[in-house]
Structure formats: structure tokens, C-alpha cells
mmCIF file of N, CA, C and O in Angstrom:
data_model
loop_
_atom_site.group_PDB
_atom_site.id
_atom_site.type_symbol
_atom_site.label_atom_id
_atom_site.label_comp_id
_atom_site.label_asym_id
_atom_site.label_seq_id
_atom_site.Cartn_x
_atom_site.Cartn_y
_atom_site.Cartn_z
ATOM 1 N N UNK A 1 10.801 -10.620 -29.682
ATOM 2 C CA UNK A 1 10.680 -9.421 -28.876
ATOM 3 C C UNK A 1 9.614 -8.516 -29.480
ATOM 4 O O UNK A 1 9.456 -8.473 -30.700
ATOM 5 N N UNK A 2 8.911 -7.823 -28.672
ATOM 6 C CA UNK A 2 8.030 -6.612 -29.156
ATOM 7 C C UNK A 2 8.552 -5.635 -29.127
ATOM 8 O O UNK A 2 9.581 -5.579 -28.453
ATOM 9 N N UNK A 3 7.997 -4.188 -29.977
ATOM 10 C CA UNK A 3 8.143 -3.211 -30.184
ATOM 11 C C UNK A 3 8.162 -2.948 -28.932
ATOM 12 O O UNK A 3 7.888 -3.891 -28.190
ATOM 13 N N UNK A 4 8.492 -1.574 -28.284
ATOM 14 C CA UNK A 4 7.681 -0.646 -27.236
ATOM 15 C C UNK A 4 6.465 0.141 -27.580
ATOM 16 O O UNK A 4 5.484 0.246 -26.844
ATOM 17 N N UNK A 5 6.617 0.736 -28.861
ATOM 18 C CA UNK A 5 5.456 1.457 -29.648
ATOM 19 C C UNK A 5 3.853 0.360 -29.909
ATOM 20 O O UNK A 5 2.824 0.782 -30.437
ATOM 21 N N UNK A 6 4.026 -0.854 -29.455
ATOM 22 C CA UNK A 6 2.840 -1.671 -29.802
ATOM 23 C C UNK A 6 1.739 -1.214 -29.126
ATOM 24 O O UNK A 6 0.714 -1.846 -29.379
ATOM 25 N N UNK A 7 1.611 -0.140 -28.198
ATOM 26 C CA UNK A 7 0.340 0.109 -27.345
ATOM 27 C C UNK A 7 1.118 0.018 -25.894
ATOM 28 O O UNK A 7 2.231 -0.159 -25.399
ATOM 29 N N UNK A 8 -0.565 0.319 -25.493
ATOM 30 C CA UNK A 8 -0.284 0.517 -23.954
ATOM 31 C C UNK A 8 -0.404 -1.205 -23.323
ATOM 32 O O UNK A 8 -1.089 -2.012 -23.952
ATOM 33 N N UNK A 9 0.194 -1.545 -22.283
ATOM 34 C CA UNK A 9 0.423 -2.333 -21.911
ATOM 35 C C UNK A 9 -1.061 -3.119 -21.279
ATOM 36 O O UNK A 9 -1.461 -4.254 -21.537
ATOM 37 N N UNK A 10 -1.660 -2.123 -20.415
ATOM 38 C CA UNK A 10 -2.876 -2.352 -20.261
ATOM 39 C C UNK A 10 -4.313 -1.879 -20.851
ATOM 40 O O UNK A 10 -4.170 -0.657 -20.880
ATOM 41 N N UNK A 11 -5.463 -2.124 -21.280
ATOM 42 C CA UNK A 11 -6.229 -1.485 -21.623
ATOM 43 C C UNK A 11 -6.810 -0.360 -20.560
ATOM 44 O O UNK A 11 -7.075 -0.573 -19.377
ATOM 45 N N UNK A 12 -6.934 0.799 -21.219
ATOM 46 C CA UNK A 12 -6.818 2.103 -20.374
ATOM 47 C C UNK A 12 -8.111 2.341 -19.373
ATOM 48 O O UNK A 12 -8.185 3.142 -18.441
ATOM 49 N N UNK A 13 -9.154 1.366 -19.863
ATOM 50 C CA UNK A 13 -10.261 1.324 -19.072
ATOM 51 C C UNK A 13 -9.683 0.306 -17.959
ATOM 52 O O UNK A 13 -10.159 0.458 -16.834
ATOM 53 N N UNK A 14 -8.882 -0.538 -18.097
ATOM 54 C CA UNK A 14 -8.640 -1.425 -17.047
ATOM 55 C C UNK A 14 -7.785 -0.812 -16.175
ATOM 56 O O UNK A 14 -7.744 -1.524 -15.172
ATOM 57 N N UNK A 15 -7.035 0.205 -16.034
ATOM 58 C CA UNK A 15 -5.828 0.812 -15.549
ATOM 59 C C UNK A 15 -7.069 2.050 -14.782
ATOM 60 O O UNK A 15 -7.109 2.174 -13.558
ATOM 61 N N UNK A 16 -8.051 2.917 -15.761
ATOM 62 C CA UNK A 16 -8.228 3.826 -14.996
ATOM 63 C C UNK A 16 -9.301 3.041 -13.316
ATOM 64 O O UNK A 16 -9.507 3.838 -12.400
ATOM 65 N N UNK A 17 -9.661 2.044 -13.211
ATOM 66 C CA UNK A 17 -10.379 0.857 -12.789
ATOM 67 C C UNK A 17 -9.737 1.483 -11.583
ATOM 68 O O UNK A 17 -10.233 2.394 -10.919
ATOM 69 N N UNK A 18 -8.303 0.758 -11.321
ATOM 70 C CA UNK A 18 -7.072 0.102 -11.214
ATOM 71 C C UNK A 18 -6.645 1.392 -10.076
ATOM 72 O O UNK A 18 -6.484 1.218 -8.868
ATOM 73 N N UNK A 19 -6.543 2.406 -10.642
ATOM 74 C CA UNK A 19 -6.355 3.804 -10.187
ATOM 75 C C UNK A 19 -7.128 4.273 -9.114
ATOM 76 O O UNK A 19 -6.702 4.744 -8.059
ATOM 77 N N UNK A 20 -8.975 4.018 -9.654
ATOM 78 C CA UNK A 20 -9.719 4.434 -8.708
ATOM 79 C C UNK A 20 -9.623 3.599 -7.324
ATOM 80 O O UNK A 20 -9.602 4.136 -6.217
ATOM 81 N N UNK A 21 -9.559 2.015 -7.584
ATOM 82 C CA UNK A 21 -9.431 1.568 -6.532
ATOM 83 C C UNK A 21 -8.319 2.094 -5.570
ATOM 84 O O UNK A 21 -8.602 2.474 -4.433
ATOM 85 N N UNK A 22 -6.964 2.104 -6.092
ATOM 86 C CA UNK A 22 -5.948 2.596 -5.089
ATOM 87 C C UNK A 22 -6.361 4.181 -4.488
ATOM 88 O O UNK A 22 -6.172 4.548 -3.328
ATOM 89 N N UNK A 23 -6.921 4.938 -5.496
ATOM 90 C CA UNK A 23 -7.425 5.756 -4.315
ATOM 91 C C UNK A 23 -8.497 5.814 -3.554
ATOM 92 O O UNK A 23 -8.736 6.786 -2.838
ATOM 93 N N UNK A 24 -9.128 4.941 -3.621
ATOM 94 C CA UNK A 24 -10.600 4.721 -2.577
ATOM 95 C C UNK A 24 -9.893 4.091 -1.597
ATOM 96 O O UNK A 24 -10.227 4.505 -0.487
ATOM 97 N N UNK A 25 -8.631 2.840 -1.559
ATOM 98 C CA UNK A 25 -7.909 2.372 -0.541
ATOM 99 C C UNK A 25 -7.105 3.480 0.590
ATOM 100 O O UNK A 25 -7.241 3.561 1.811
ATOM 101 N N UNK A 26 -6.454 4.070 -0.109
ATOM 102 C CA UNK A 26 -5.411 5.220 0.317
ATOM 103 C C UNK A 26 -6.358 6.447 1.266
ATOM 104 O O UNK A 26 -6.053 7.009 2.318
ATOM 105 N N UNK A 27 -7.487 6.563 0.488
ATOM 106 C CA UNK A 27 -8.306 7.453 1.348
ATOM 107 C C UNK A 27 -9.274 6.780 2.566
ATOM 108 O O UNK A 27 -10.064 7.464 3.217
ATOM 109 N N UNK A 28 -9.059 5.148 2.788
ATOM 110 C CA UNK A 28 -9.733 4.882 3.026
ATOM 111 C C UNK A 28 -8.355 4.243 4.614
ATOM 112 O O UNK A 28 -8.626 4.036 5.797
ATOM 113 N N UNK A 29 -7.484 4.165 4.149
ATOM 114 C CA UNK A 29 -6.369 4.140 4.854
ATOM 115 C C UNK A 29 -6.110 5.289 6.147
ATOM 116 O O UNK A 29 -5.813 5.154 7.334
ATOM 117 N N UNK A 30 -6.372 6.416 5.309
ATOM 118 C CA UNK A 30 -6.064 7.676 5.921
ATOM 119 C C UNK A 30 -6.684 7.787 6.546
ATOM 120 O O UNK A 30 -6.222 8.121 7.637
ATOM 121 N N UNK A 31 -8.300 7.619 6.463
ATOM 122 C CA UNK A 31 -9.566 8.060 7.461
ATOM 123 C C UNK A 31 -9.253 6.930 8.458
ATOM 124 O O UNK A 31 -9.057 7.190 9.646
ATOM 125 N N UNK A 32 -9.220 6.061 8.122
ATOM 126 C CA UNK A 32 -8.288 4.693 9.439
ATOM 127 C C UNK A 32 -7.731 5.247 10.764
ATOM 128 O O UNK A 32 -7.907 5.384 11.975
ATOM 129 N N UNK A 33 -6.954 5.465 9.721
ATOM 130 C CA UNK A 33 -5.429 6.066 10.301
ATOM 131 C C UNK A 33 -6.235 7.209 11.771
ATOM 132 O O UNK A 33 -6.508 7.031 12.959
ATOM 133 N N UNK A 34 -6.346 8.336 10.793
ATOM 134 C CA UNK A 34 -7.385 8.995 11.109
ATOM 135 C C UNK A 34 -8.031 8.975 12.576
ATOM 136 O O UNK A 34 -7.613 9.450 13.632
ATOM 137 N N UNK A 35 -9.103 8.319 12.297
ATOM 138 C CA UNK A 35 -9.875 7.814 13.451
ATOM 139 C C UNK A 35 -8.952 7.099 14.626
ATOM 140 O O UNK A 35 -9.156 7.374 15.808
ATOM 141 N N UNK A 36 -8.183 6.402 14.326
ATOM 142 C CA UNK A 36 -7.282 5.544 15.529
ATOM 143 C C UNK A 36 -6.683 6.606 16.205
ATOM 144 O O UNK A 36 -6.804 6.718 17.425
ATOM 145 N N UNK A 37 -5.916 7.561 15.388
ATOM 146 C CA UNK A 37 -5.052 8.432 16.756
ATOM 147 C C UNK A 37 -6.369 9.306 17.266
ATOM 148 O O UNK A 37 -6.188 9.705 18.416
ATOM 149 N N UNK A 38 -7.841 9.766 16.621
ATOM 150 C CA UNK A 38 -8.274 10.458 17.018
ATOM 151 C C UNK A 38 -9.518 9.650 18.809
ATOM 152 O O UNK A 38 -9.712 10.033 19.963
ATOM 153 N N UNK A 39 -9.837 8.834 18.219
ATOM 154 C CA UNK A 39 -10.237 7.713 19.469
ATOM 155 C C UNK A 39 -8.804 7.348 20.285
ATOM 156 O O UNK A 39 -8.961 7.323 21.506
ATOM 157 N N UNK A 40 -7.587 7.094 19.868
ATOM 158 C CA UNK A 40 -6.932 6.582 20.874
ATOM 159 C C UNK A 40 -5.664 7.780 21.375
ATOM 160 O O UNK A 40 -4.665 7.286 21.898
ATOM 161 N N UNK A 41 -5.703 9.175 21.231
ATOM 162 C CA UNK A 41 -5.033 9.562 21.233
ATOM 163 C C UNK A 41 -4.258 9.892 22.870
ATOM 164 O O UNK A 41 -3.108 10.037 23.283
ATOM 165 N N UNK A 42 -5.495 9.903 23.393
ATOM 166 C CA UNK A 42 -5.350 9.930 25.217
ATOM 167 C C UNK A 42 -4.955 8.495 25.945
ATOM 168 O O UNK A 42 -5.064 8.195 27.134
ATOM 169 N N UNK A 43 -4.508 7.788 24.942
ATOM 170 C CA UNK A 43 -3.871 6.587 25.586
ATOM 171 C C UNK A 43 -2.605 5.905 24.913
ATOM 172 O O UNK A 43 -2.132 4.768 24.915
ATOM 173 N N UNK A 44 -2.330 6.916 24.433
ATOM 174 C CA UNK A 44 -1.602 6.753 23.169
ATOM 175 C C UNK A 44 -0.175 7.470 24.109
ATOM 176 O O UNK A 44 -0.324 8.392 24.911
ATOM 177 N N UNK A 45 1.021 6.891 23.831
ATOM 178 C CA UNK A 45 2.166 7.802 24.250
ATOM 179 C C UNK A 45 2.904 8.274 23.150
ATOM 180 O O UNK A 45 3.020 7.645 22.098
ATOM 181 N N UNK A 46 3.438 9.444 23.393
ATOM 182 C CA UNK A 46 4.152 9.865 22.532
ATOM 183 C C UNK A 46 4.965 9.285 20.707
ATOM 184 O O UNK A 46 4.837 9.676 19.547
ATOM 185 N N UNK A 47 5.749 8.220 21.395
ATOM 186 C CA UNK A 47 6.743 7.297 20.833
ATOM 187 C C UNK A 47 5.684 7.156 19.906
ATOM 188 O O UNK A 47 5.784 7.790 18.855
ATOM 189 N N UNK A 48 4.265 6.148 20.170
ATOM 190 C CA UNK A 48 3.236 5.872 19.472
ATOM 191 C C UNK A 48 2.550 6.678 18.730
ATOM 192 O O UNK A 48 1.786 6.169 17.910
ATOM 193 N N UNK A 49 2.630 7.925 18.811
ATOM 194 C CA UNK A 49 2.206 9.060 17.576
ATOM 195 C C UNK A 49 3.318 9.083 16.638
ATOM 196 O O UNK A 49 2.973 8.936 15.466
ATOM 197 N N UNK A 50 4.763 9.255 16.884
ATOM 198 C CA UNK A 50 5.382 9.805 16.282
ATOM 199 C C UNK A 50 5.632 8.408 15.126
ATOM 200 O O UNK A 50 5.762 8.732 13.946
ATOM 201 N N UNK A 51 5.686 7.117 15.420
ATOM 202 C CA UNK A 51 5.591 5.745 14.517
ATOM 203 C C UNK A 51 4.470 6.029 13.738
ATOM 204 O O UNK A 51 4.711 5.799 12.553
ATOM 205 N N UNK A 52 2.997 6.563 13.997
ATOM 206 C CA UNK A 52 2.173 6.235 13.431
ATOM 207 C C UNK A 52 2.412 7.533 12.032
ATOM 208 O O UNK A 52 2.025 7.298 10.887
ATOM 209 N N UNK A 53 2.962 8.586 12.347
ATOM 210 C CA UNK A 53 3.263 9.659 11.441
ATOM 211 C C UNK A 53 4.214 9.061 10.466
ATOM 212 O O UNK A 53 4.180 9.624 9.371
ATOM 213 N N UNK A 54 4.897 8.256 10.547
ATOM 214 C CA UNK A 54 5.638 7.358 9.645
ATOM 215 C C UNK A 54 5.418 6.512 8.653
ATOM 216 O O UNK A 54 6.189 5.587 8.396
ATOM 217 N N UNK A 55 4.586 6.701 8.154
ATOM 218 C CA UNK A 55 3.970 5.791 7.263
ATOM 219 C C UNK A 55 3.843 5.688 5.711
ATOM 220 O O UNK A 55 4.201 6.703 5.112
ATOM 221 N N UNK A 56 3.458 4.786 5.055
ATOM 222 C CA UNK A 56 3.862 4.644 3.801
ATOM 223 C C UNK A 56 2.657 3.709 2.942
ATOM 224 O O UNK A 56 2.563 2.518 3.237
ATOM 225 N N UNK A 57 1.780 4.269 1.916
ATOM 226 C CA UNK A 57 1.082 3.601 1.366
ATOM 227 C C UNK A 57 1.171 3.523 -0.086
ATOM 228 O O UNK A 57 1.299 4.466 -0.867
ATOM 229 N N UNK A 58 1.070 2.011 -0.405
ATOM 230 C CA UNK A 58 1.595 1.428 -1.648
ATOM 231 C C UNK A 58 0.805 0.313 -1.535
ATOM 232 O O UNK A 58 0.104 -0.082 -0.603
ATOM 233 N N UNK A 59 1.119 -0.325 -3.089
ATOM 234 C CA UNK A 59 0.068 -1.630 -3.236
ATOM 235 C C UNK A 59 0.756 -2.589 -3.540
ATOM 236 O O UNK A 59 1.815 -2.286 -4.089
ATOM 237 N N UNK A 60 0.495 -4.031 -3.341
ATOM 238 C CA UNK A 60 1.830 -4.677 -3.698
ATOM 239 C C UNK A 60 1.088 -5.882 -3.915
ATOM 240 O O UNK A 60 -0.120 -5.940 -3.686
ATOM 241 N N UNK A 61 1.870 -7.007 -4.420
ATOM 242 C CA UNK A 61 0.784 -8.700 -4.858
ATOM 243 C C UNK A 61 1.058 -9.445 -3.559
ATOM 244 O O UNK A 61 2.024 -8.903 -3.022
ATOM 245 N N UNK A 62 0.688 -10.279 -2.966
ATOM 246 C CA UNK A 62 0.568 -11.589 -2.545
ATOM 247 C C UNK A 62 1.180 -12.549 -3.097
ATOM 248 O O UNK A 62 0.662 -13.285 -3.937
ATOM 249 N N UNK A 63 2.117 -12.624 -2.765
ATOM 250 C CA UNK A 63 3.196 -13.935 -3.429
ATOM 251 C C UNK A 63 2.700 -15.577 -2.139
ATOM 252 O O UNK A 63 2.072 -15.700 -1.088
ATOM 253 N N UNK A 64 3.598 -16.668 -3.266
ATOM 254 C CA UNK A 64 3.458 -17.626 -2.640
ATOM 255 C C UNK A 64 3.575 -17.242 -0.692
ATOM 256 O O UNK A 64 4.198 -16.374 -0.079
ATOM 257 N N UNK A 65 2.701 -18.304 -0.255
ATOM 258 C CA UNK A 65 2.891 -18.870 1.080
ATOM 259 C C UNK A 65 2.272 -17.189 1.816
ATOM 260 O O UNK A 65 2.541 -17.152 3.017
ATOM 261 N N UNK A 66 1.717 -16.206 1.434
ATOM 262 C CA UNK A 66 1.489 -15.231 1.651
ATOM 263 C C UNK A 66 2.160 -13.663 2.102
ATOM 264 O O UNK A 66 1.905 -12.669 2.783
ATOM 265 N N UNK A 67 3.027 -14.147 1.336
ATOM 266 C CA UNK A 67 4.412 -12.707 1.374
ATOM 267 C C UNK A 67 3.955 -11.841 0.668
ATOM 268 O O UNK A 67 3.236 -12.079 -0.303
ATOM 269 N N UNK A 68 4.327 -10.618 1.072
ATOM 270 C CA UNK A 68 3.848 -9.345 0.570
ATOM 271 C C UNK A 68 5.651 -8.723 0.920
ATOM 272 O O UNK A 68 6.361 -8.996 1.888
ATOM 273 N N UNK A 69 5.956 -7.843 -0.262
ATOM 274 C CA UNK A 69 7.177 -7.285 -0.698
ATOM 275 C C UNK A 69 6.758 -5.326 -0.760
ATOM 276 O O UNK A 69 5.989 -4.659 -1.452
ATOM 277 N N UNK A 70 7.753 -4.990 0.370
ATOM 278 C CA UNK A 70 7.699 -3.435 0.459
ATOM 279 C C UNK A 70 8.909 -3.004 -0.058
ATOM 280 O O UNK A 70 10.069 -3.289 0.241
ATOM 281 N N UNK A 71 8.105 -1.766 -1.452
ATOM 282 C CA UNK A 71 8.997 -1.487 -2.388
ATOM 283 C C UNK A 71 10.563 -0.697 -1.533
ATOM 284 O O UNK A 71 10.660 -0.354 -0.354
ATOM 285 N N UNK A 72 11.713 -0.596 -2.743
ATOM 286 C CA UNK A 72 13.001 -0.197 -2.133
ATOM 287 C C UNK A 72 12.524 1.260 -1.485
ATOM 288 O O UNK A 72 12.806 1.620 -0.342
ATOM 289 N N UNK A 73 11.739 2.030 -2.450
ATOM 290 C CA UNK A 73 11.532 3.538 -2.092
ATOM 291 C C UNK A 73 10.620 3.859 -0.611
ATOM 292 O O UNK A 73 10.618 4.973 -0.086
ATOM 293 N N UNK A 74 10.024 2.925 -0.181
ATOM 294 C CA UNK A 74 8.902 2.916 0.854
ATOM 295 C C UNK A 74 10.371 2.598 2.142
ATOM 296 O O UNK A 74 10.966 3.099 3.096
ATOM 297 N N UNK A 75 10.315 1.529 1.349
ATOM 298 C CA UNK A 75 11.736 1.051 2.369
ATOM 299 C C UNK A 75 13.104 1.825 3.072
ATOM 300 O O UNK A 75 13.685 1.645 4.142
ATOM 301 N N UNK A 76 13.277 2.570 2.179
ATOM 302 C CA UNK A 76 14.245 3.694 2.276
ATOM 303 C C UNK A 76 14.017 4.743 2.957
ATOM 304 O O UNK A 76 14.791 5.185 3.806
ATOM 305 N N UNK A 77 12.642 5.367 2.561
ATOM 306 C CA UNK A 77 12.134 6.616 2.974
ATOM 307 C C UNK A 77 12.082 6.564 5.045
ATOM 308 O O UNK A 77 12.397 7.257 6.013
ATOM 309 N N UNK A 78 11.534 5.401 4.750
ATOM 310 C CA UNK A 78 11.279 5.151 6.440
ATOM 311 C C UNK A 78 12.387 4.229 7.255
ATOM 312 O O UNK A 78 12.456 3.779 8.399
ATOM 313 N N UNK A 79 13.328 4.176 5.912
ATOM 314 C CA UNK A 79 14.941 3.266 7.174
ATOM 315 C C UNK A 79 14.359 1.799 7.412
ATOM 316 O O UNK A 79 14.905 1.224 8.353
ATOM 317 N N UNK A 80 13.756 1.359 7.012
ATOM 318 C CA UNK A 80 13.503 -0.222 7.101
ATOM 319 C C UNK A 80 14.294 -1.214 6.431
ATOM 320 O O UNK A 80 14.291 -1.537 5.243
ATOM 321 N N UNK A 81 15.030 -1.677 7.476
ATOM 322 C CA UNK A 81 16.238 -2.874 7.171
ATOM 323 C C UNK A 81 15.459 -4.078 7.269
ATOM 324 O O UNK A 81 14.263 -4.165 7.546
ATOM 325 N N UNK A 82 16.410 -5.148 6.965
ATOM 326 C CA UNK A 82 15.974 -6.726 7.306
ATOM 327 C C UNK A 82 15.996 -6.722 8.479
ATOM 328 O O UNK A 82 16.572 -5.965 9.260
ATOM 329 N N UNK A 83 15.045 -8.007 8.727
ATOM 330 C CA UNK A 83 15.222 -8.155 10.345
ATOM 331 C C UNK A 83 14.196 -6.968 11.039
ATOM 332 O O UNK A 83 14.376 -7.157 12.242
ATOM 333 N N UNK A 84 13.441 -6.103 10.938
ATOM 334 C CA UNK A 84 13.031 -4.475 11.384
ATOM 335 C C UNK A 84 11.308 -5.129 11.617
ATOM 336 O O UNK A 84 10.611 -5.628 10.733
ATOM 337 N N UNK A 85 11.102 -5.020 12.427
ATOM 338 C CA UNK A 85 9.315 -5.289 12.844
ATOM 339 C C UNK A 85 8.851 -4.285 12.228
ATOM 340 O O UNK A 85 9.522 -3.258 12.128
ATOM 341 N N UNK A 86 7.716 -4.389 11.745
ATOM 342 C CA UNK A 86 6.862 -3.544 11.115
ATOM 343 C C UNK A 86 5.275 -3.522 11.085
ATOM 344 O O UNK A 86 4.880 -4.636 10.740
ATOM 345 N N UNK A 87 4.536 -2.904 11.255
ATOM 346 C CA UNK A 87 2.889 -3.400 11.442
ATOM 347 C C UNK A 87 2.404 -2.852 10.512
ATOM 348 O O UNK A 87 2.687 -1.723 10.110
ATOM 349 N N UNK A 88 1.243 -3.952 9.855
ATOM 350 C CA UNK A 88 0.890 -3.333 8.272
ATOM 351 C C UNK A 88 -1.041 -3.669 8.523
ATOM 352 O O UNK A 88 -1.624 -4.509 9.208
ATOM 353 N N UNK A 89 -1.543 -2.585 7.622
ATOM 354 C CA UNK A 89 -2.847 -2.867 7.677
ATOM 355 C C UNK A 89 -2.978 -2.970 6.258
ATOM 356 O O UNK A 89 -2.379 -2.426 5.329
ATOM 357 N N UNK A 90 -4.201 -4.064 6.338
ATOM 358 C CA UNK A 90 -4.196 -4.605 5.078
ATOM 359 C C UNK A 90 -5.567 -4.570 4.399
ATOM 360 O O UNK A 90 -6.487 -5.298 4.772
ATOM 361 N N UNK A 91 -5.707 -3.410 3.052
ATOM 362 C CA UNK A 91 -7.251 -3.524 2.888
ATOM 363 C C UNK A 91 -7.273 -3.823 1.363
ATOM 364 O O UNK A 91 -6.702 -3.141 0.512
ATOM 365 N N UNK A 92 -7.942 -4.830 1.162
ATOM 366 C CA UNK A 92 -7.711 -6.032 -0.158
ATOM 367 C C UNK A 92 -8.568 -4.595 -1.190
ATOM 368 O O UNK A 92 -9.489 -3.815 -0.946
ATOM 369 N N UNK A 93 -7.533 -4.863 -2.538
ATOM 370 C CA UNK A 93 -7.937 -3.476 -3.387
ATOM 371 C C UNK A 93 -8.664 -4.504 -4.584
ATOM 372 O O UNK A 93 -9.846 -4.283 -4.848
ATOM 373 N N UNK A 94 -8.114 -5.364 -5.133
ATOM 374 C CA UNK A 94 -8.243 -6.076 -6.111
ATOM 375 C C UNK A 94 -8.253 -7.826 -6.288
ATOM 376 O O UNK A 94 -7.172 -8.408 -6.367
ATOM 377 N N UNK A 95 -9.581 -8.614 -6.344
ATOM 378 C CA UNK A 95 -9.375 -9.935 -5.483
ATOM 379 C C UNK A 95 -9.026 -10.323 -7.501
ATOM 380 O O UNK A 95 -9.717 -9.721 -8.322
ATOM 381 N N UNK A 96 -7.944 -11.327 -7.980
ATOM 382 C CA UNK A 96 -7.944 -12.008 -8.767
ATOM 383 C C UNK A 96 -8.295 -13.333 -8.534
ATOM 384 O O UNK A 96 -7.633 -14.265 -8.078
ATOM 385 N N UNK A 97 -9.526 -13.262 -8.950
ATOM 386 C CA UNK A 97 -9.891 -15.295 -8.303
ATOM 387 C C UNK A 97 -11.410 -15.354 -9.951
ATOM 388 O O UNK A 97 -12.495 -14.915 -10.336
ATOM 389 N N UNK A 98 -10.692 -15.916 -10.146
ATOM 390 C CA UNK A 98 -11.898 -16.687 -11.834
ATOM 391 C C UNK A 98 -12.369 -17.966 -11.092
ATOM 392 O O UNK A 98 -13.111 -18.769 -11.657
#
């Protein structure tokens, strides 16, 4: 077993990296976002604004067969059970491929 005191887990240049990307995503999400109700807002019904105000941005891995896992707190906040349709936009933050 290791200490906890051995250091930081990641090197801090790799983390602050790490950081910037999620917020260039998140802001880049928003202006999305953004633009869609602002182009589609006159065709847009109600129901469809008030879903799109619902939303939740987080980053998550790509597991086998291409599953992506939405954390308990994202999950909670917005009442998302099993079984619950959901529409996700997806803008790749970090490609791991050597």
C-alpha cells in the first residue's frame, strides 16, 4: 500500500491541461446550447425549452462496447432513473490513443 502523503496523484501540469480542456468543452457546450434555442426558438414548443433548461455537464470515459456512465449527482439532480431516455451531446475533450 502507499502513503496518501506520497504526492499528488497527477502531475500538476497534466491536471491543469486537463482543467482547461473541460472548460473550453463546457463553454463550448453552452454557446451550443446557446445558439440552438436561439435559431430554433420559434419552432420550439414549450415542453422543449423547459427539457433543454435541464441540463447537466460532466465528463466521463468511454467504457467497453461504447458506454458512457452519468455520475449519481448529475443523475439525481435531474431525476434520471433506469430505463429514462435521455439525449446527450458529445464533444470529445481528451483522445487517449498512442
Amino acid at each position: 500500500m502507499t502513503d496518501e502523503n506520497d504526492g499528488p496523484a497527477w502531475p500538476p501540469t497534466m491536471f491543469s491541461g486537463m482543467q482547461e480542456m473541460s472548460e473550453q468543452a463546457m463553454e463550448t457546450q453552452q454557446e451550443f446550447l446557446s445558439q440552438m434555442m436561439q435559431a430554433g426558438a420559434g419552432g420550439l414548443d414549450m415542453n422543449q425549452l423547459g427539457a433543454m433548461s435541464q441540463t447537466a455537464t460532466f465528463k466521463t470515459r468511454v467504457q467497453s462496447g461504447g458506454r458512457i456512465s452519468i455520475p449519481d449527482a448529475e443523475r439525481e439532480a435531474l431525476d434520471i432513473e433506469e430505463g429514462d431516455i435521455v439525449q446527450t451531446v458529445v464533444i470529445p475533450v481528451k483522445r487517449n490513443r498512442e
